[in-house]
mmCIF file of C-alpha atoms in Angstrom:
data_model
loop_
_atom_site.group_PDB
_atom_site.id
_atom_site.type_symbol
_atom_site.label_atom_id
_atom_site.label_comp_id
_atom_site.label_asym_id
_atom_site.label_seq_id
_atom_site.Cartn_x
_atom_site.Cartn_y
_atom_site.Cartn_z
ATOM 1 C CA MET A 104 -0.275 0.050 -0.005
ATOM 2 C CA ASN A 105 1.415 3.595 -1.003
ATOM 3 C CA ALA A 106 -0.527 5.231 1.505
ATOM 4 C CA LYS A 107 0.427 9.201 1.738
ATOM 5 C CA LEU A 108 -0.511 11.698 4.695
ATOM 6 C CA SER A 109 -3.395 13.457 4.587
ATOM 7 C CA GLY A 110 -3.490 14.007 0.875
ATOM 8 C CA GLY A 111 -7.106 15.232 1.159
ATOM 9 C CA VAL A 112 -8.751 12.271 2.819
ATOM 10 C CA GLY A 113 -10.647 13.122 5.533
ATOM 11 C CA ARG A 114 -9.813 12.840 9.245
ATOM 12 C CA GLN A 115 -10.775 13.517 12.571
ATOM 13 C CA ARG A 116 -8.486 13.983 15.304
ATOM 14 C CA ALA A 117 -8.472 11.745 18.592
ATOM 15 C CA GLN A 118 -6.016 12.164 20.949
ATOM 16 C CA VAL A 119 -3.121 14.926 21.455
ATOM 17 C CA ARG A 120 0.013 14.971 23.518
ATOM 18 C CA ARG A 121 1.869 17.919 24.675
ATOM 19 C CA ILE A 122 5.242 18.004 26.028
ATOM 20 C CA GLU A 123 6.624 21.233 27.542
ATOM 21 C CA VAL A 124 9.962 21.686 29.431
ATOM 22 C CA GLU A 125 10.450 24.855 30.984
ATOM 23 C CA GLY A 126 14.231 26.059 32.394
ATOM 24 C CA PHE A 127 14.779 28.329 34.981
ATOM 25 C CA PHE A 128 18.235 29.995 35.899
ATOM 26 C CA ARG A 129 18.311 30.504 40.024
ATOM 27 C CA ASP A 130 19.795 32.826 41.974
ATOM 28 C CA ASP A 131 21.849 30.368 43.636
ATOM 29 C CA GLY A 132 23.233 29.470 39.834
ATOM 30 C CA LEU A 133 21.483 26.517 39.527
ATOM 31 C CA VAL A 134 18.978 25.648 36.836
ATOM 32 C CA GLU A 135 15.545 23.905 37.224
ATOM 33 C CA LEU A 136 13.790 22.139 34.412
ATOM 34 C CA ASP A 137 10.293 21.537 34.384
ATOM 35 C CA ALA A 138 8.738 19.087 32.544
ATOM 36 C CA THR A 139 5.344 18.518 31.652
ATOM 37 C CA LEU A 140 3.405 15.531 29.642
ATOM 38 C CA VAL A 141 -0.534 15.804 28.942
ATOM 39 C CA ASP A 142 -2.752 13.359 26.879
ATOM 40 C CA LEU A 143 -5.822 14.527 26.138
ATOM 41 C CA LYS A 144 -8.621 12.624 24.168
ATOM 42 C CA ASP A 145 -11.368 14.632 21.878
ATOM 43 C CA VAL A 146 -14.325 12.116 22.756
ATOM 44 C CA ASP A 147 -15.240 10.553 26.482
ATOM 45 C CA TYR A 148 -12.879 7.875 26.797
ATOM 46 C CA PRO A 149 -13.528 4.347 28.549
ATOM 47 C CA LEU A 150 -11.088 3.280 30.950
ATOM 48 C CA ALA A 151 -11.176 0.316 33.277
ATOM 49 C CA ALA A 152 -11.056 2.438 36.057
ATOM 50 C CA GLY A 153 -14.181 4.901 34.755
ATOM 51 C CA VAL A 154 -14.771 6.930 31.815
ATOM 52 C CA ARG A 155 -12.525 9.898 31.315
ATOM 53 C CA LYS A 156 -14.310 13.041 29.894
ATOM 54 C CA LYS A 157 -13.495 14.629 26.717
ATOM 55 C CA GLY A 158 -11.083 17.360 27.741
ATOM 56 C CA ASP A 159 -9.930 16.044 31.243
ATOM 57 C CA PRO A 160 -6.495 14.754 30.689
ATOM 58 C CA VAL A 161 -5.720 10.737 30.754
ATOM 59 C CA HIS A 162 -1.997 11.630 31.755
ATOM 60 C CA ARG A 163 -0.518 14.573 33.293
ATOM 61 C CA MET A 164 3.127 13.884 34.389
ATOM 62 C CA HIS A 165 5.139 16.563 35.807
ATOM 63 C CA VAL A 166 9.076 16.020 36.739
ATOM 64 C CA SER A 167 11.314 18.998 38.050
ATOM 65 C CA VAL A 168 15.085 18.496 38.170
ATOM 66 C CA LEU A 169 17.495 20.786 39.689
ATOM 67 C CA ILE A 170 21.047 20.813 37.622
ATOM 68 C CA ASP A 171 24.282 22.356 37.915
ATOM 69 C CA HIS A 172 26.275 23.626 35.291
ATOM 70 C CA GLY A 173 27.902 20.461 34.402
ATOM 71 C CA PHE A 174 24.289 18.711 33.600
ATOM 72 C CA THR A 175 24.717 16.354 36.997
ATOM 73 C CA ILE A 176 21.107 16.004 38.634
ATOM 74 C CA LEU A 177 21.317 17.376 42.179
ATOM 75 C CA ASP A 178 17.477 16.901 43.372
ATOM 76 C CA ALA A 179 14.500 15.460 41.454
ATOM 77 C CA HIS A 180 10.539 15.255 41.852
ATOM 78 C CA ALA A 181 8.391 13.543 39.383
ATOM 79 C CA GLU A 182 4.337 13.785 40.066
ATOM 80 C CA LEU A 183 1.665 11.850 38.249
ATOM 81 C CA ALA A 184 -1.317 14.213 38.438
ATOM 82 C CA TRP A 185 -3.751 12.636 35.945
ATOM 83 C CA VAL A 186 -3.323 8.953 35.768
ATOM 84 C CA PRO A 187 -5.772 6.196 34.136
ATOM 85 C CA TYR A 188 -5.517 3.866 36.955
ATOM 86 C CA PRO A 189 -5.959 6.276 40.247
ATOM 87 C CA GLY A 190 -3.928 4.548 43.394
ATOM 88 C CA GLY A 191 -1.838 2.731 40.971
ATOM 89 C CA CYS A 192 0.270 4.726 38.632
ATOM 90 C CA GLU A 193 1.236 7.928 40.769
ATOM 91 C CA ARG A 194 3.111 5.105 43.542
ATOM 92 C CA ILE A 195 5.902 5.122 40.865
ATOM 93 C CA GLY A 196 6.605 8.922 41.324
ATOM 94 C CA PRO A 197 9.094 8.908 44.136
ATOM 95 C CA ALA A 198 11.399 6.071 42.466
ATOM 96 C CA TYR A 199 12.044 8.985 40.183
ATOM 97 C CA ASP A 200 14.253 10.331 43.182
ATOM 98 C CA ALA A 201 16.829 7.939 41.693
ATOM 99 C CA LEU A 202 17.382 10.634 38.886
ATOM 100 C CA VAL A 203 19.919 12.187 41.392
ATOM 101 C CA GLY A 204 23.539 12.098 40.537
ATOM 102 C CA MET A 205 22.772 11.216 36.975
ATOM 103 C CA ASN A 206 24.073 13.415 34.039
ATOM 104 C CA LEU A 207 21.910 14.804 31.373
ATOM 105 C CA MET A 208 24.860 14.817 29.015
ATOM 106 C CA LYS A 209 26.567 11.432 29.715
ATOM 107 C CA GLY A 210 24.971 8.240 29.155
ATOM 108 C CA PHE A 211 21.415 9.763 30.522
ATOM 109 C CA ARG A 212 19.354 8.130 28.086
ATOM 110 C CA GLU A 213 20.845 4.722 28.463
ATOM 111 C CA ALA A 214 20.827 5.495 32.280
ATOM 112 C CA ILE A 215 16.770 5.953 32.148
ATOM 113 C CA ARG A 216 16.091 2.855 30.058
ATOM 114 C CA ALA A 217 18.543 0.700 32.869
ATOM 115 C CA ALA A 218 16.866 2.507 35.827
ATOM 116 C CA PHE A 219 13.214 2.754 34.682
ATOM 117 C CA PHE A 220 12.155 0.585 31.802
ATOM 118 C CA GLY A 221 9.000 -2.106 32.261
ATOM 119 C CA THR A 222 7.634 -2.287 35.625
ATOM 120 C CA ARG A 223 10.684 -0.332 37.408
ATOM 121 C CA GLY A 224 8.803 3.041 36.197
ATOM 122 C CA CYS A 225 6.192 4.588 34.394
ATOM 123 C CA THR A 226 6.357 4.699 30.313
ATOM 124 C CA HIS A 227 5.051 8.507 30.321
ATOM 125 C CA VAL A 228 7.416 9.633 32.628
ATOM 126 C CA SER A 229 10.253 8.022 30.981
ATOM 127 C CA GLU A 230 9.465 9.410 27.846
ATOM 128 C CA LEU A 231 9.227 12.999 29.111
ATOM 129 C CA LEU A 232 12.794 12.823 30.645
ATOM 130 C CA LEU A 233 14.270 11.948 27.365
ATOM 131 C CA SER A 234 13.606 15.497 26.356
ATOM 132 C CA LEU A 235 15.654 16.792 29.465
ATOM 133 C CA PRO A 236 19.263 16.770 27.943
ATOM 134 C CA THR A 237 18.087 19.243 24.603
ATOM 135 C CA ALA A 238 16.210 21.308 26.461
ATOM 136 C CA ALA A 239 19.129 21.691 29.236
ATOM 137 C CA VAL A 240 21.517 22.717 26.420
ATOM 138 C CA GLN A 241 18.800 25.410 25.291
ATOM 139 C CA THR A 242 18.438 26.561 28.600
ATOM 140 C CA PHE A 243 22.200 27.369 29.015
ATOM 141 C CA ALA A 244 22.678 28.360 25.674
ATOM 142 C CA THR A 245 20.173 31.187 26.301
ATOM 143 C CA PHE A 246 22.716 34.033 27.472
ATOM 144 C CA MET A 247 25.953 32.388 25.738
ATOM 145 C CA LYS A 248 27.342 34.458 22.838
ATOM 146 C CA ASP A 249 26.852 32.163 19.584
ATOM 147 C CA SER A 250 29.984 32.967 18.237
ATOM 148 C CA ALA A 251 32.667 31.305 16.222
ATOM 149 C CA ASP A 252 35.252 33.839 17.797
ATOM 150 C CA ALA A 253 35.172 32.647 21.447
ATOM 151 C CA GLY A 254 38.230 30.810 20.711
ATOM 152 C CA GLU A 255 36.620 27.690 21.731
ATOM 153 C CA LYS A 256 34.674 25.273 19.741
ATOM 154 C CA PRO A 257 31.067 26.012 19.795
ATOM 155 C CA PHE A 258 29.119 23.367 21.843
ATOM 156 C CA GLN A 259 26.690 22.576 19.620
ATOM 157 C CA LEU A 260 29.325 21.779 16.660
ATOM 158 C CA ASP A 261 29.251 18.062 15.185
ATOM 159 C CA ARG A 262 25.633 17.440 17.656
ATOM 160 C CA CYS A 263 23.610 17.125 14.288
ATOM 161 C CA HIS A 264 23.832 16.742 10.776
ATOM 162 C CA ALA A 265 23.227 20.511 9.780
ATOM 163 C CA LEU A 266 26.229 21.507 12.255
ATOM 164 C CA ALA A 267 28.943 19.037 11.152
ATOM 165 C CA THR A 268 32.219 20.554 10.833
ATOM 166 C CA ASP A 269 32.507 18.908 7.442
ATOM 167 C CA GLY A 270 29.275 20.912 6.141
ATOM 168 C CA GLU A 271 28.096 23.830 4.268
ATOM 169 C CA THR A 272 26.227 25.480 7.142
ATOM 170 C CA VAL A 273 29.546 25.031 9.521
ATOM 171 C CA ARG A 274 31.173 26.431 6.472
ATOM 172 C CA GLN A 275 29.081 29.233 6.277
ATOM 173 C CA TYR A 276 28.318 30.535 10.038
ATOM 174 C CA TYR A 277 31.409 28.920 11.789
ATOM 175 C CA PRO A 278 34.320 29.123 9.107
ATOM 176 C CA THR A 279 37.005 28.893 11.811
ATOM 177 C CA TRP A 280 35.613 25.456 12.733
ATOM 178 C CA TYR A 281 34.881 24.048 9.054
ATOM 179 C CA ARG A 282 36.788 21.080 8.272
ATOM 180 C CA PRO A 283 36.616 19.848 4.758
ATOM 181 C CA PRO A 284 35.276 16.783 4.141
ATOM 182 C CA ALA A 285 37.994 13.537 4.235
ATOM 183 C CA ALA A 286 38.133 12.003 0.858
ATOM 184 C CA GLY A 287 35.397 9.147 0.984
ATOM 185 C CA SER A 288 34.337 9.824 4.177
ATOM 186 C CA GLY A 289 30.897 8.836 5.608
ATOM 187 C CA ASP A 290 28.878 11.060 8.116
ATOM 188 C CA ALA A 291 30.498 12.809 11.129
ATOM 189 C CA GLU A 292 30.121 11.063 14.595
ATOM 190 C CA ASP A 293 26.881 11.503 16.397
ATOM 191 C CA GLY A 294 27.151 13.650 19.630
ATOM 192 C CA ASP A 295 25.804 11.853 23.048
ATOM 193 C CA VAL A 296 22.841 14.269 22.973
#
């Protein structure tokens, strides 16, 4: 079957998932990230625990982490405010205290899978956590000068295809850091983020 997106075929939205991550600089020099995941149905939704009315969240999970400038998590809190199975789902929240000590930039995604996979965690909270590394980078980048003149290789280079140091974007915007592609070379290495 050679189906295409929409293509003039009628459709009706059934579900929306919203993920939002806010970054805050604190007066003590640390950074807080507040992340929220919300799932909404566009119809009344029957669950084993009862009908969830249209517009009421099926899931509303919130995670807050406190990080230092090295991206290490110093404190963490998970709250499962709206869940499909009240009395069961929200009990896993305290397990996410184990985030303390993890580093958002060093093996974080693998650590999440190892610590919270399957029945050791909540699928939705764990999925939400996967947004934190890049949100943390964006938070710190807010007040950093984006310049090739800093004397030090900009953090974002070689962390996505557009910013490969052997690519056209780097040649145009960061010429100091541009490196012509090696003959017969493949893609640049992926970053851990």
